[in-house]
Amino acid sequence: MTLAIGERVPDLALSATGEKTVRLSDYQGQRLVLYFYPRANTPGCTQEGQDFRDAAGDFAARQTTILGVSRDSLKAQENFKAKQSFAFDLIADTDEALCQAFDVIKLKKMYGKESRGVERSTFLIDADGVLLEEWRGVKVKGHVAEVLAAVDQLTAPE
């Protein structure tokens, strides 16, 4: 089952960097950007994380929290966060519960071989835990600016 725009996101307990267990409901009262990436410390994922890192202050100024998610181990996530100086937490979704809730596990082809992997995707969740917008099959270049623009649309006066 795929989560649809306008639906409340599931409230799963998740392992995050900093030895924390977080729930999506912990972020009620603020917007949440949940970005899924295939693998820590790979070029595209590093660039995407750096772009979110560099815009973290802009998101924070708009009462919007960023969380990165991959299937990597918590240790890999901790190392990735430290190496890239990310100011936001990363979630180690090793059991794929969050990936499945957002339907980001896809069959991918690389060098003629099929494998299951995370499709680079971003989700914008409102202060009440409702899915507002989604980006699937994301291309890294310009993506963070696009997400920030969507947040600005929400905060713009009518």
PDB file of C-alpha atoms in Angstrom:
ATOM      1  CA  MET A   1       0.000   0.000   0.000  1.00  0.00           C
ATOM      2  CA  THR A   2       1.355   3.399  -0.987  1.00  0.00           C
ATOM      3  CA  LEU A   3       0.895   6.404   1.234  1.00  0.00           C
ATOM      4  CA  ALA A   4      -1.096   9.066  -0.616  1.00  0.00           C
ATOM      5  CA  ILE A   5      -0.940  12.853  -0.452  1.00  0.00           C
ATOM      6  CA  GLY A   6      -3.312  14.010   2.298  1.00  0.00           C
ATOM      7  CA  GLU A   7      -2.884  10.863   4.418  1.00  0.00           C
ATOM      8  CA  ARG A   8      -1.373  10.765   7.881  1.00  0.00           C
ATOM      9  CA  VAL A   9       2.089   9.179   7.907  1.00  0.00           C
ATOM     10  CA  PRO A  10       2.604   6.042  10.024  1.00  0.00           C
ATOM     11  CA  ASP A  11       4.089   6.590  13.467  1.00  0.00           C
ATOM     12  CA  LEU A  12       6.936   4.092  13.496  1.00  0.00           C
ATOM     13  CA  ALA A  13       9.728   3.855  16.090  1.00  0.00           C
ATOM     14  CA  LEU A  14      13.012   4.405  14.230  1.00  0.00           C
ATOM     15  CA  SER A  15      16.702   4.119  15.088  1.00  0.00           C
ATOM     16  CA  ALA A  16      18.445   7.434  14.501  1.00  0.00           C
ATOM     17  CA  THR A  17      21.935   8.807  14.854  1.00  0.00           C
ATOM     18  CA  GLY A  18      22.938   9.990  18.306  1.00  0.00           C
ATOM     19  CA  GLU A  19      21.702   6.701  19.787  1.00  0.00           C
ATOM     20  CA  LYS A  20      18.132   7.930  19.603  1.00  0.00           C
ATOM     21  CA  THR A  21      14.874   6.232  18.873  1.00  0.00           C
ATOM     22  CA  VAL A  22      12.545   8.674  17.161  1.00  0.00           C
ATOM     23  CA  ARG A  23       8.943   8.519  16.039  1.00  0.00           C
ATOM     24  CA  LEU A  24       7.518  10.654  13.269  1.00  0.00           C
ATOM     25  CA  SER A  25       5.011  11.954  15.848  1.00  0.00           C
ATOM     26  CA  ASP A  26       7.970  13.470  17.753  1.00  0.00           C
ATOM     27  CA  TYR A  27       8.000  16.155  15.032  1.00  0.00           C
ATOM     28  CA  GLN A  28       4.352  17.213  15.373  1.00  0.00           C
ATOM     29  CA  GLY A  29       4.037  20.979  15.393  1.00  0.00           C
ATOM     30  CA  GLN A  30       6.724  21.409  12.738  1.00  0.00           C
ATOM     31  CA  ARG A  31       7.058  20.395   9.123  1.00  0.00           C
ATOM     32  CA  LEU A  32       9.267  17.440   8.298  1.00  0.00           C
ATOM     33  CA  VAL A  33      11.335  16.708   5.199  1.00  0.00           C
ATOM     34  CA  LEU A  34      12.011  12.988   4.994  1.00  0.00           C
ATOM     35  CA  TYR A  35      14.533  12.179   2.301  1.00  0.00           C
ATOM     36  CA  PHE A  36      15.371   8.611   1.333  1.00  0.00           C
ATOM     37  CA  TYR A  37      18.694   7.828  -0.298  1.00  0.00           C
ATOM     38  CA  PRO A  38      20.172   4.546  -1.559  1.00  0.00           C
ATOM     39  CA  ARG A  39      23.461   4.342   0.342  1.00  0.00           C
ATOM     40  CA  ALA A  40      25.634   6.401   2.696  1.00  0.00           C
ATOM     41  CA  ASN A  41      28.989   7.641   1.393  1.00  0.00           C
ATOM     42  CA  THR A  42      28.198   7.186  -2.294  1.00  0.00           C
ATOM     43  CA  PRO A  43      28.679  10.205  -4.586  1.00  0.00           C
ATOM     44  CA  GLY A  44      25.010  11.069  -5.294  1.00  0.00           C
ATOM     45  CA  CYS A  45      23.905  10.458  -1.712  1.00  0.00           C
ATOM     46  CA  THR A  46      26.808  12.480  -0.352  1.00  0.00           C
ATOM     47  CA  GLN A  47      25.976  15.405  -2.657  1.00  0.00           C
ATOM     48  CA  GLU A  48      22.294  15.278  -1.736  1.00  0.00           C
ATOM     49  CA  GLY A  49      23.144  15.200   1.973  1.00  0.00           C
ATOM     50  CA  GLN A  50      25.563  18.112   1.571  1.00  0.00           C
ATOM     51  CA  ASP A  51      22.884  20.106  -0.258  1.00  0.00           C
ATOM     52  CA  PHE A  52      20.407  19.485   2.592  1.00  0.00           C
ATOM     53  CA  ARG A  53      23.173  20.285   5.107  1.00  0.00           C
ATOM     54  CA  ASP A  54      23.963  23.570   3.379  1.00  0.00           C
ATOM     55  CA  ALA A  55      20.259  24.543   3.375  1.00  0.00           C
ATOM     56  CA  ALA A  56      19.520  23.264   6.905  1.00  0.00           C
ATOM     57  CA  GLY A  57      19.408  26.796   8.323  1.00  0.00           C
ATOM     58  CA  ASP A  58      16.910  27.855   5.654  1.00  0.00           C
ATOM     59  CA  PHE A  59      14.672  24.902   6.512  1.00  0.00           C
ATOM     60  CA  ALA A  60      15.014  25.536  10.270  1.00  0.00           C
ATOM     61  CA  ALA A  61      14.025  29.188   9.753  1.00  0.00           C
ATOM     62  CA  ARG A  62      10.801  27.839   8.214  1.00  0.00           C
ATOM     63  CA  GLN A  63      10.097  25.489  11.167  1.00  0.00           C
ATOM     64  CA  THR A  64      10.995  22.486   9.027  1.00  0.00           C
ATOM     65  CA  THR A  65      13.109  19.566  10.259  1.00  0.00           C
ATOM     66  CA  ILE A  66      15.177  17.363   7.928  1.00  0.00           C
ATOM     67  CA  LEU A  67      15.670  13.616   8.409  1.00  0.00           C
ATOM     68  CA  GLY A  68      17.693  11.431   6.045  1.00  0.00           C
ATOM     69  CA  VAL A  69      16.783   7.753   5.674  1.00  0.00           C
ATOM     70  CA  SER A  70      18.569   4.742   4.190  1.00  0.00           C
ATOM     71  CA  ARG A  71      18.834   1.031   4.864  1.00  0.00           C
ATOM     72  CA  ASP A  72      22.422   1.439   6.080  1.00  0.00           C
ATOM     73  CA  SER A  73      23.403   0.306   9.568  1.00  0.00           C
ATOM     74  CA  LEU A  74      23.314   2.806  12.404  1.00  0.00           C
ATOM     75  CA  LYS A  75      27.135   2.725  12.518  1.00  0.00           C
ATOM     76  CA  ALA A  76      27.323   3.590   8.800  1.00  0.00           C
ATOM     77  CA  GLN A  77      24.811   6.412   9.347  1.00  0.00           C
ATOM     78  CA  GLU A  78      26.787   7.759  12.336  1.00  0.00           C
ATOM     79  CA  ASN A  79      29.995   7.756  10.270  1.00  0.00           C
ATOM     80  CA  PHE A  80      28.284   9.414   7.290  1.00  0.00           C
ATOM     81  CA  LYS A  81      26.748  12.126   9.499  1.00  0.00           C
ATOM     82  CA  ALA A  82      30.072  12.842  11.244  1.00  0.00           C
ATOM     83  CA  LYS A  83      32.134  12.813   8.034  1.00  0.00           C
ATOM     84  CA  GLN A  84      29.743  15.237   6.279  1.00  0.00           C
ATOM     85  CA  SER A  85      28.954  17.398   9.360  1.00  0.00           C
ATOM     86  CA  PHE A  86      25.219  16.961   8.924  1.00  0.00           C
ATOM     87  CA  ALA A  87      23.239  19.053  11.420  1.00  0.00           C
ATOM     88  CA  PHE A  88      20.265  16.694  11.110  1.00  0.00           C
ATOM     89  CA  ASP A  89      19.726  13.084  12.116  1.00  0.00           C
ATOM     90  CA  LEU A  90      19.908  10.082   9.835  1.00  0.00           C
ATOM     91  CA  ILE A  91      17.627   7.078  10.270  1.00  0.00           C
ATOM     92  CA  ALA A  92      18.930   3.525   9.927  1.00  0.00           C
ATOM     93  CA  ASP A  93      15.937   1.754   8.399  1.00  0.00           C
ATOM     94  CA  THR A  94      17.601  -1.672   8.422  1.00  0.00           C
ATOM     95  CA  ASP A  95      14.272  -3.531   8.617  1.00  0.00           C
ATOM     96  CA  GLU A  96      12.870  -1.395   5.749  1.00  0.00           C
ATOM     97  CA  ALA A  97       9.695  -0.550   7.720  1.00  0.00           C
ATOM     98  CA  LEU A  98       9.845   3.149   6.817  1.00  0.00           C
ATOM     99  CA  CYS A  99      11.001   2.422   3.254  1.00  0.00           C
ATOM    100  CA  GLN A 100       8.014   0.112   2.790  1.00  0.00           C
ATOM    101  CA  ALA A 101       5.570   2.582   4.370  1.00  0.00           C
ATOM    102  CA  PHE A 102       6.641   5.176   1.793  1.00  0.00           C
ATOM    103  CA  ASP A 103       7.016   2.600  -1.003  1.00  0.00           C
ATOM    104  CA  VAL A 104      10.570   3.558  -1.961  1.00  0.00           C
ATOM    105  CA  ILE A 105      11.999   0.036  -2.405  1.00  0.00           C
ATOM    106  CA  LYS A 106      12.183  -0.605  -6.129  1.00  0.00           C
ATOM    107  CA  LEU A 107      13.773  -3.113  -8.482  1.00  0.00           C
ATOM    108  CA  LYS A 108      16.772  -1.414 -10.019  1.00  0.00           C
ATOM    109  CA  LYS A 109      18.951  -2.446 -12.916  1.00  0.00           C
ATOM    110  CA  MET A 110      22.658  -1.852 -12.812  1.00  0.00           C
ATOM    111  CA  TYR A 111      25.068  -3.363 -15.317  1.00  0.00           C
ATOM    112  CA  GLY A 112      22.256  -5.640 -16.529  1.00  0.00           C
ATOM    113  CA  LYS A 113      21.670  -7.067 -13.055  1.00  0.00           C
ATOM    114  CA  GLU A 114      18.459  -6.489 -11.083  1.00  0.00           C
ATOM    115  CA  SER A 115      18.510  -5.749  -7.378  1.00  0.00           C
ATOM    116  CA  ARG A 116      16.198  -4.238  -4.789  1.00  0.00           C
ATOM    117  CA  GLY A 117      17.168  -0.767  -3.698  1.00  0.00           C
ATOM    118  CA  VAL A 118      15.951   2.546  -2.386  1.00  0.00           C
ATOM    119  CA  GLU A 119      14.597   4.909  -5.018  1.00  0.00           C
ATOM    120  CA  ARG A 120      15.859   8.400  -4.165  1.00  0.00           C
ATOM    121  CA  SER A 121      12.702  10.110  -2.875  1.00  0.00           C
ATOM    122  CA  THR A 122      11.699  13.030  -0.659  1.00  0.00           C
ATOM    123  CA  PHE A 123       8.492  13.612   1.277  1.00  0.00           C
ATOM    124  CA  LEU A 124       7.185  16.810   2.845  1.00  0.00           C
ATOM    125  CA  ILE A 125       5.002  16.246   5.909  1.00  0.00           C
ATOM    126  CA  ASP A 126       2.977  18.974   7.596  1.00  0.00           C
ATOM    127  CA  ALA A 127       2.903  19.909  11.294  1.00  0.00           C
ATOM    128  CA  ASP A 128      -0.017  17.509  11.848  1.00  0.00           C
ATOM    129  CA  GLY A 129       1.800  14.497  10.358  1.00  0.00           C
ATOM    130  CA  VAL A 130      -0.004  14.569   7.002  1.00  0.00           C
ATOM    131  CA  LEU A 131       1.843  13.949   3.734  1.00  0.00           C
ATOM    132  CA  LEU A 132       1.775  17.167   1.682  1.00  0.00           C
ATOM    133  CA  GLU A 133       4.104  16.523  -1.225  1.00  0.00           C
ATOM    134  CA  GLU A 134       6.367  13.845  -2.636  1.00  0.00           C
ATOM    135  CA  TRP A 135       9.238  13.686  -5.076  1.00  0.00           C
ATOM    136  CA  ARG A 136      10.128  10.261  -6.471  1.00  0.00           C
ATOM    137  CA  GLY A 137      13.014   9.240  -8.712  1.00  0.00           C
ATOM    138  CA  VAL A 138      14.837  12.373  -7.581  1.00  0.00           C
ATOM    139  CA  LYS A 139      17.775  13.814  -9.493  1.00  0.00           C
ATOM    140  CA  VAL A 140      20.134  15.420  -6.973  1.00  0.00           C
ATOM    141  CA  LYS A 141      21.008  18.639  -8.832  1.00  0.00           C
ATOM    142  CA  GLY A 142      18.595  21.405  -7.813  1.00  0.00           C
ATOM    143  CA  HIS A 143      16.412  19.097  -5.715  1.00  0.00           C
ATOM    144  CA  VAL A 144      16.950  20.747  -2.316  1.00  0.00           C
ATOM    145  CA  ALA A 145      16.075  24.163  -3.784  1.00  0.00           C
ATOM    146  CA  GLU A 146      12.873  22.635  -5.172  1.00  0.00           C
ATOM    147  CA  VAL A 147      11.922  21.225  -1.740  1.00  0.00           C
ATOM    148  CA  LEU A 148      12.704  24.554  -0.058  1.00  0.00           C
ATOM    149  CA  ALA A 149      10.526  26.341  -2.637  1.00  0.00           C
ATOM    150  CA  ALA A 150       7.658  23.962  -1.767  1.00  0.00           C
ATOM    151  CA  VAL A 151       8.103  24.802   1.931  1.00  0.00           C
ATOM    152  CA  ASP A 152       8.079  28.506   1.021  1.00  0.00           C
ATOM    153  CA  GLN A 153       4.738  28.005  -0.760  1.00  0.00           C
ATOM    154  CA  LEU A 154       3.325  26.742   2.541  1.00  0.00           C
ATOM    155  CA  THR A 155       4.663  29.659   4.548  1.00  0.00           C
ATOM    156  CA  ALA A 156       3.795  32.386   2.043  1.00  0.00           C
ATOM    157  CA  PRO A 157       0.994  34.700   3.187  1.00  0.00           C
ATOM    158  CA  GLU A 158      -2.283  34.169   1.326  1.00  0.00           C
TER     159      GLU A 158
END
